[in-house]
PDB file of C-alpha atoms in Angstrom:
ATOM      1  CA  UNK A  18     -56.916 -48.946 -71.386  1.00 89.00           C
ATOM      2  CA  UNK A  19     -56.539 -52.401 -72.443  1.00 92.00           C
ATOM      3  CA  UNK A  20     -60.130 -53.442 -70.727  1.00 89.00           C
ATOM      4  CA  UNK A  21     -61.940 -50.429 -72.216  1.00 89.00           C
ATOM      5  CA  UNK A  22     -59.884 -51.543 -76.063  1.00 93.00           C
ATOM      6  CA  UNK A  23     -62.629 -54.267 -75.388  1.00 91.00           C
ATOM      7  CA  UNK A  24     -65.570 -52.791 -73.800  1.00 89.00           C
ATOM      8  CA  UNK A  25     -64.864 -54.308 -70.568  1.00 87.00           C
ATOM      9  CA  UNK A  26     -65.644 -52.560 -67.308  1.00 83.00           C
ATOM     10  CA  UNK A  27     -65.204 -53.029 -63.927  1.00 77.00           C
ATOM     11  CA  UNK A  28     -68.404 -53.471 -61.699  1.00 68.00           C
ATOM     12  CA  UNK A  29     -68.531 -50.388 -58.848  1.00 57.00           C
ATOM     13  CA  UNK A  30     -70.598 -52.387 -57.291  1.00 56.00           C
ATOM     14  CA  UNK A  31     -68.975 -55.834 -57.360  1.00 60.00           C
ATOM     15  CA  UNK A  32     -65.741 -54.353 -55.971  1.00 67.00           C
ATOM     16  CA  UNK A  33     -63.889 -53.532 -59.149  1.00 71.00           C
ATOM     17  CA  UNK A  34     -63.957 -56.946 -60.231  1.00 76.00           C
ATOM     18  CA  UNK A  35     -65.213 -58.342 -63.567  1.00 77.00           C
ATOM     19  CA  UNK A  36     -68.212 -59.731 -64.010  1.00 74.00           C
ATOM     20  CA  UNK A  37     -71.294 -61.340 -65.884  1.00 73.00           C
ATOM     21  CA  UNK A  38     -71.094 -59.936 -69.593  1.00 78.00           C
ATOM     22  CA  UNK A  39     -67.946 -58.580 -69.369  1.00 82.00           C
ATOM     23  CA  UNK A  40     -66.476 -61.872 -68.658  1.00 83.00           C
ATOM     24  CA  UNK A  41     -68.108 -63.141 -71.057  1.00 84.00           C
ATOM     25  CA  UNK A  42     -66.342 -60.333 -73.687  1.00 89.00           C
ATOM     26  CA  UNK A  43     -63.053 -61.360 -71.933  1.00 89.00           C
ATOM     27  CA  UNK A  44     -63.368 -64.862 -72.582  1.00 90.00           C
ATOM     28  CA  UNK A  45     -64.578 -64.459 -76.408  1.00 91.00           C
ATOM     29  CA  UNK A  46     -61.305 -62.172 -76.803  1.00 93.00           C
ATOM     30  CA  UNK A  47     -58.950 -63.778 -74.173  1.00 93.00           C
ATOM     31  CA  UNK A  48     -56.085 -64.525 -76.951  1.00 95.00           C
ATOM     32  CA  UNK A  49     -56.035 -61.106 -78.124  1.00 96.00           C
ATOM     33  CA  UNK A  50     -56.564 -59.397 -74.882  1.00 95.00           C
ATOM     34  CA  UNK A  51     -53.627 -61.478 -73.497  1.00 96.00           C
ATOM     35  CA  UNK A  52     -51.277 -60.263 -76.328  1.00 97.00           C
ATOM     36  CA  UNK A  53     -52.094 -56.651 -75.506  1.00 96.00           C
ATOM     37  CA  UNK A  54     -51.055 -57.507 -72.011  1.00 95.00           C
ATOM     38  CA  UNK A  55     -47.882 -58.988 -72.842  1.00 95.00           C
ATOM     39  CA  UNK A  56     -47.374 -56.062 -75.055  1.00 95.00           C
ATOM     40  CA  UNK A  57     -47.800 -53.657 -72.025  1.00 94.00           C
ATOM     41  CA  UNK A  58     -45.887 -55.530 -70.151  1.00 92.00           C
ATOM     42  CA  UNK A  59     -42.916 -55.633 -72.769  1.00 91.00           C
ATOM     43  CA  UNK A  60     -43.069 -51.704 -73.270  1.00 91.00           C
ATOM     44  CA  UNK A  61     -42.738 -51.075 -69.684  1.00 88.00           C
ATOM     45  CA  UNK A  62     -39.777 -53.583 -69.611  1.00 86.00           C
ATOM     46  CA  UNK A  63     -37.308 -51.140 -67.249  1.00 80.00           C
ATOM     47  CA  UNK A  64     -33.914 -52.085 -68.324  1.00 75.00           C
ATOM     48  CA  UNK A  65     -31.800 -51.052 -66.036  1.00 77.00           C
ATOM     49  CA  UNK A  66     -34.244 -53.051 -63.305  1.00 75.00           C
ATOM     50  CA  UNK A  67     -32.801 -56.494 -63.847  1.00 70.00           C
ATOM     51  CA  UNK A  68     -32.434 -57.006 -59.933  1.00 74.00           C
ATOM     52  CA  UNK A  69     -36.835 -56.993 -60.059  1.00 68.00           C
ATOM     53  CA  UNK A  70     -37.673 -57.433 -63.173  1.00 73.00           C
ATOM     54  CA  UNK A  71     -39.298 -60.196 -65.606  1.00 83.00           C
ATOM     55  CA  UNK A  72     -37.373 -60.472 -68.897  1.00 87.00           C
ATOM     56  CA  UNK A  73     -39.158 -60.593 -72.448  1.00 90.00           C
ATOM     57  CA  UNK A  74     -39.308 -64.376 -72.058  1.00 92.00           C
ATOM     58  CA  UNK A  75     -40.599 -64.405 -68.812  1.00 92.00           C
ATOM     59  CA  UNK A  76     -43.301 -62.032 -69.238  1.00 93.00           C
ATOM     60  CA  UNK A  77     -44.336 -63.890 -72.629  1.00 95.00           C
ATOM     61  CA  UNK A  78     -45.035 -67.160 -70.780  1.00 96.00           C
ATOM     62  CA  UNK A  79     -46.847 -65.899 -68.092  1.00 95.00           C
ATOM     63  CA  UNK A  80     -49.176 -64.713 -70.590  1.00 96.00           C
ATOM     64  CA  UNK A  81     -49.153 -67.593 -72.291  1.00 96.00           C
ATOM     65  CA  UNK A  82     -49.925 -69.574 -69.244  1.00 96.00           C
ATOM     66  CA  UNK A  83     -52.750 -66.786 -68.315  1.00 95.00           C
ATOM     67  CA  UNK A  84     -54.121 -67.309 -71.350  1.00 96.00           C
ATOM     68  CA  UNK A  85     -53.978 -70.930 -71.326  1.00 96.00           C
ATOM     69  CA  UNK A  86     -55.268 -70.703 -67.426  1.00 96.00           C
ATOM     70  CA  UNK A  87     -58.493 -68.243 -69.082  1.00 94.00           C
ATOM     71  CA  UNK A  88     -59.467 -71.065 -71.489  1.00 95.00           C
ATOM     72  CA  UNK A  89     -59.085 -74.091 -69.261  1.00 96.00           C
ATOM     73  CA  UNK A  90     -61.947 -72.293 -66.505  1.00 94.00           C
ATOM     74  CA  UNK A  91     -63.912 -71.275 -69.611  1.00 93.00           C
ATOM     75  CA  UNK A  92     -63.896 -74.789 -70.523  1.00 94.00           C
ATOM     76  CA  UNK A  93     -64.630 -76.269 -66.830  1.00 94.00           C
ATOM     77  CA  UNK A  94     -67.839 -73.835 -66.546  1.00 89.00           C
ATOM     78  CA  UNK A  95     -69.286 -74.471 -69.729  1.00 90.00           C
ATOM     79  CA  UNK A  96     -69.181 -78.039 -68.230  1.00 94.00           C
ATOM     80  CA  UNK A  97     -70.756 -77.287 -65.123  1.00 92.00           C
ATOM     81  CA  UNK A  98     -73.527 -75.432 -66.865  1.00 89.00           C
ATOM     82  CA  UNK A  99     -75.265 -78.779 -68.235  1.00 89.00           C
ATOM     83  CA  UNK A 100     -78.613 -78.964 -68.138  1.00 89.00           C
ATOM     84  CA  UNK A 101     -79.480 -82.427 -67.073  1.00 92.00           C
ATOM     85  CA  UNK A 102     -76.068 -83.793 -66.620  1.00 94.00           C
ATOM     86  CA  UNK A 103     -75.387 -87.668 -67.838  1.00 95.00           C
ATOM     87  CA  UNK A 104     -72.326 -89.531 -65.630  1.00 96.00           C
ATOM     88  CA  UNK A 105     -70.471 -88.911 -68.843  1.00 97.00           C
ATOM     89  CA  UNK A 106     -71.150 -84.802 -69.118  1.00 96.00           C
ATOM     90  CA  UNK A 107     -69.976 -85.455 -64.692  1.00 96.00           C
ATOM     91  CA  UNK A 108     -66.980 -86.961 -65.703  1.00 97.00           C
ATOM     92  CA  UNK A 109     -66.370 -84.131 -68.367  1.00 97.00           C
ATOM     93  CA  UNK A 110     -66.816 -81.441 -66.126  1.00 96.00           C
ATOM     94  CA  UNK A 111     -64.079 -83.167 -63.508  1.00 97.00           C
ATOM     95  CA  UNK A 112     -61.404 -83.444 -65.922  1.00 98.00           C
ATOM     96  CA  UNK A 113     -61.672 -80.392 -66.997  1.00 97.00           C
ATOM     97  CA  UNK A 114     -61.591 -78.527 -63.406  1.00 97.00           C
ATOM     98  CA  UNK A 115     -58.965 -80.529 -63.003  1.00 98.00           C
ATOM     99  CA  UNK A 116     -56.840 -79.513 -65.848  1.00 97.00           C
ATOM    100  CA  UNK A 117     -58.096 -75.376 -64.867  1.00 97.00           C
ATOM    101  CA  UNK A 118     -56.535 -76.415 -60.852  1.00 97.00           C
ATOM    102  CA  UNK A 119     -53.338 -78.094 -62.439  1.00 97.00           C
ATOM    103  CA  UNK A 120     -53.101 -74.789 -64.637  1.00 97.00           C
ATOM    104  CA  UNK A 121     -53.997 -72.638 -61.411  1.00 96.00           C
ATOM    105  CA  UNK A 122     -51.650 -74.307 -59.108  1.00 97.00           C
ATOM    106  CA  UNK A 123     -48.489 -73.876 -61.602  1.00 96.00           C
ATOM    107  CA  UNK A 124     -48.970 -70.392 -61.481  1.00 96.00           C
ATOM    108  CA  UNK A 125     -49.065 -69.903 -57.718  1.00 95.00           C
ATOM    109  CA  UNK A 126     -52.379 -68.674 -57.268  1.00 95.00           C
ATOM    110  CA  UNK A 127     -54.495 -69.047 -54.075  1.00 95.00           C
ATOM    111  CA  UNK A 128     -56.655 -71.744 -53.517  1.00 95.00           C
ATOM    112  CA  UNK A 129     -59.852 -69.750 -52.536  1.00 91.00           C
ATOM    113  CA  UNK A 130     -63.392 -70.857 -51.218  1.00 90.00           C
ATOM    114  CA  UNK A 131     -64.767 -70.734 -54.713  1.00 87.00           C
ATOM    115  CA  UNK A 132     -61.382 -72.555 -56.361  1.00 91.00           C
ATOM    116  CA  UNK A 133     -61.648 -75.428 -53.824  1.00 92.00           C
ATOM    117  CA  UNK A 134     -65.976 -75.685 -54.106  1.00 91.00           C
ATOM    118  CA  UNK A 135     -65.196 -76.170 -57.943  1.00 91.00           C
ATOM    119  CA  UNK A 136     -62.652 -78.779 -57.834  1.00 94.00           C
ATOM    120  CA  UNK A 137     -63.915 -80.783 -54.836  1.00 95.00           C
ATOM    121  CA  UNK A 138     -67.849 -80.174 -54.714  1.00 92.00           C
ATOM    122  CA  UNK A 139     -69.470 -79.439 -57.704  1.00 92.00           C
ATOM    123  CA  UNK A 140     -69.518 -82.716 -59.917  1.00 95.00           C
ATOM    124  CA  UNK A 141     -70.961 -84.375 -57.270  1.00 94.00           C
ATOM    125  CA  UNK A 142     -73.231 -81.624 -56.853  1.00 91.00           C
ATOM    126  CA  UNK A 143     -74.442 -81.959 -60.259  1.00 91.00           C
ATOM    127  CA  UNK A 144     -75.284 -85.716 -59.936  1.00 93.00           C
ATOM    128  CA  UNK A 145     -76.530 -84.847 -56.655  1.00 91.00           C
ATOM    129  CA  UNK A 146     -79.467 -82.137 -58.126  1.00 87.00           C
ATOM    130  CA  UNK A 147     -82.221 -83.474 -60.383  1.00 84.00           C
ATOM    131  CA  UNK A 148     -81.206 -80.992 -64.028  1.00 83.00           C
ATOM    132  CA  UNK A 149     -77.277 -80.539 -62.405  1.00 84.00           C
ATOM    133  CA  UNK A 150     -76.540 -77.049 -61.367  1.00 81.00           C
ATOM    134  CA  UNK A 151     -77.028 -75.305 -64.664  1.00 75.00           C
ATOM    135  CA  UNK A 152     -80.063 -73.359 -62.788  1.00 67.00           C
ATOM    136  CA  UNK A 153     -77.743 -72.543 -59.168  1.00 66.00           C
ATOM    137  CA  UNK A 154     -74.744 -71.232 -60.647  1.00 62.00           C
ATOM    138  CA  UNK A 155     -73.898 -67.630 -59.257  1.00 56.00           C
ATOM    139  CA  UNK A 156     -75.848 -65.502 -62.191  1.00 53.00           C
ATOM    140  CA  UNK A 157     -78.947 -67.460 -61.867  1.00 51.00           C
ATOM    141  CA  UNK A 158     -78.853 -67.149 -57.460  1.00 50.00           C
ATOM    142  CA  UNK A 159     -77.973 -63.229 -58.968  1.00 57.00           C
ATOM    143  CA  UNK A 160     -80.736 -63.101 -60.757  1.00 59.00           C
ATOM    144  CA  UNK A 161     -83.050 -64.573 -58.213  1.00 58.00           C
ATOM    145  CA  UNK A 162     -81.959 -62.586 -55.643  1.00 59.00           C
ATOM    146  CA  UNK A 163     -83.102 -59.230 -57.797  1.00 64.00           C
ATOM    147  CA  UNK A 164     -86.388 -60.981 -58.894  1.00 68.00           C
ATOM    148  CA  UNK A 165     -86.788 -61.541 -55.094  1.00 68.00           C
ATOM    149  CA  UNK A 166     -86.578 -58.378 -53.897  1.00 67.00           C
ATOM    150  CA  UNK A 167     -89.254 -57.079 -56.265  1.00 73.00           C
ATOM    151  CA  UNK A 168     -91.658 -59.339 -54.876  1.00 71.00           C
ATOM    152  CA  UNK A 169     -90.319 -58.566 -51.724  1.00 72.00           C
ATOM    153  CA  UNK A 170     -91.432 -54.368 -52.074  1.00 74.00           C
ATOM    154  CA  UNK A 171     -94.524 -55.595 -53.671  1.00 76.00           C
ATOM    155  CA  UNK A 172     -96.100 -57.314 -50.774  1.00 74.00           C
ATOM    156  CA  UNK A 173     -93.724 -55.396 -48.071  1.00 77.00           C
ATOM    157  CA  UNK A 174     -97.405 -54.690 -46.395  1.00 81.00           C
ATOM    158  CA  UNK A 175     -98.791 -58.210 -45.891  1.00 78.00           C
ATOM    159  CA  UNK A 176     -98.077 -59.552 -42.659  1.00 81.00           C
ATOM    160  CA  UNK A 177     -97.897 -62.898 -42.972  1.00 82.00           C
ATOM    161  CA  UNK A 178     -94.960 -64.675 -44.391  1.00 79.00           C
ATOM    162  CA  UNK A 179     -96.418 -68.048 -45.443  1.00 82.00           C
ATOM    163  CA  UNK A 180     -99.140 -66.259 -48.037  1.00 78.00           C
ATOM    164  CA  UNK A 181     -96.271 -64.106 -48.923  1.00 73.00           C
ATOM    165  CA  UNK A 182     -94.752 -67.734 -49.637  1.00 73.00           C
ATOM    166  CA  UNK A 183     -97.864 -69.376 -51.663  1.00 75.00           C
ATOM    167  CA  UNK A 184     -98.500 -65.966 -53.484  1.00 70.00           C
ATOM    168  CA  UNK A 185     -94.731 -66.589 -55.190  1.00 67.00           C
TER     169      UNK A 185
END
């Protein structure tokens, strides 16, 4: 209830995760939608569960820290999404992954694939590409891949692949 509140939806087809715009909704709204989830979390408080259960307290500083966590990532991509990088925009985009991983790391999550790429990899990625990475991140490769397949079922019936190749 508290994603639709926002007009957030979960992609099908993405399994059930969030994704391009709606991120996008959840990021422009993160302090509000964070104190509707601390709210939900508060009502559904069981108080006779106090061998399993988070307190008031507890629950309000997770969400702050979720919150806080939300803003620092926001932050790092906005970073990584510089067109034409200078070593200062590089050196930007580090500290601010950096802070996102701190923030990450105190609240226990994972370090995944995509966590570790960001914090290791991709500042010297963007010094590494002529125009940074602005261009490779995940929605443009998306994108690609969609604009792809069209050409793809538009010359399905020529035969060889290096004019397929020259005609894109």
């Amino acid at each position: 209830k508290i994603l639709q509140k926002y007009g957030i939806e979960r992609s099908a087809y993405h399994g059930g995760k969030i994704n391009g715009v709606h991120v996008r909704i959840l990021m422009d709204y993160c302090s509000e939608f964070m104190a509707d989830v601390k709210q939900f979390l508060i009502d559904e408080l069981n108080p006779e569960d106090t061998e399993n259960s988070f307190g008031e307290d507890e629950i309000t500083e997770l969400c702050s820290n979720c919150e806080t966590y939300l803003g620092l990532w926001d932050a790092a991509f906005a970073a990584v999404h510089k067109q034409d990088p200078t070593e200062e925009d590089c050196v930007h985009a580090q500290q601010c992954i950096d802070l996102a991983m701190w923030q990450h790391r105190k609240l226990k999550f994972s370090v995944t694939p995509k966590t570790h790429g960001m914090e290791k990899h991709v500042v010297a990625q963007m010094r590494r590409f002529a125009g940074g990475l602005a261009k490779l991140i995940e929605h443009w490769v998306e994108r690609y891949h969609q604009i792809g397949h069209g050409y793809d079922m538009k010359w399905i019936n020529q035969p060889s692949e290096r004019r397929k190749a020259i005609i894109r």
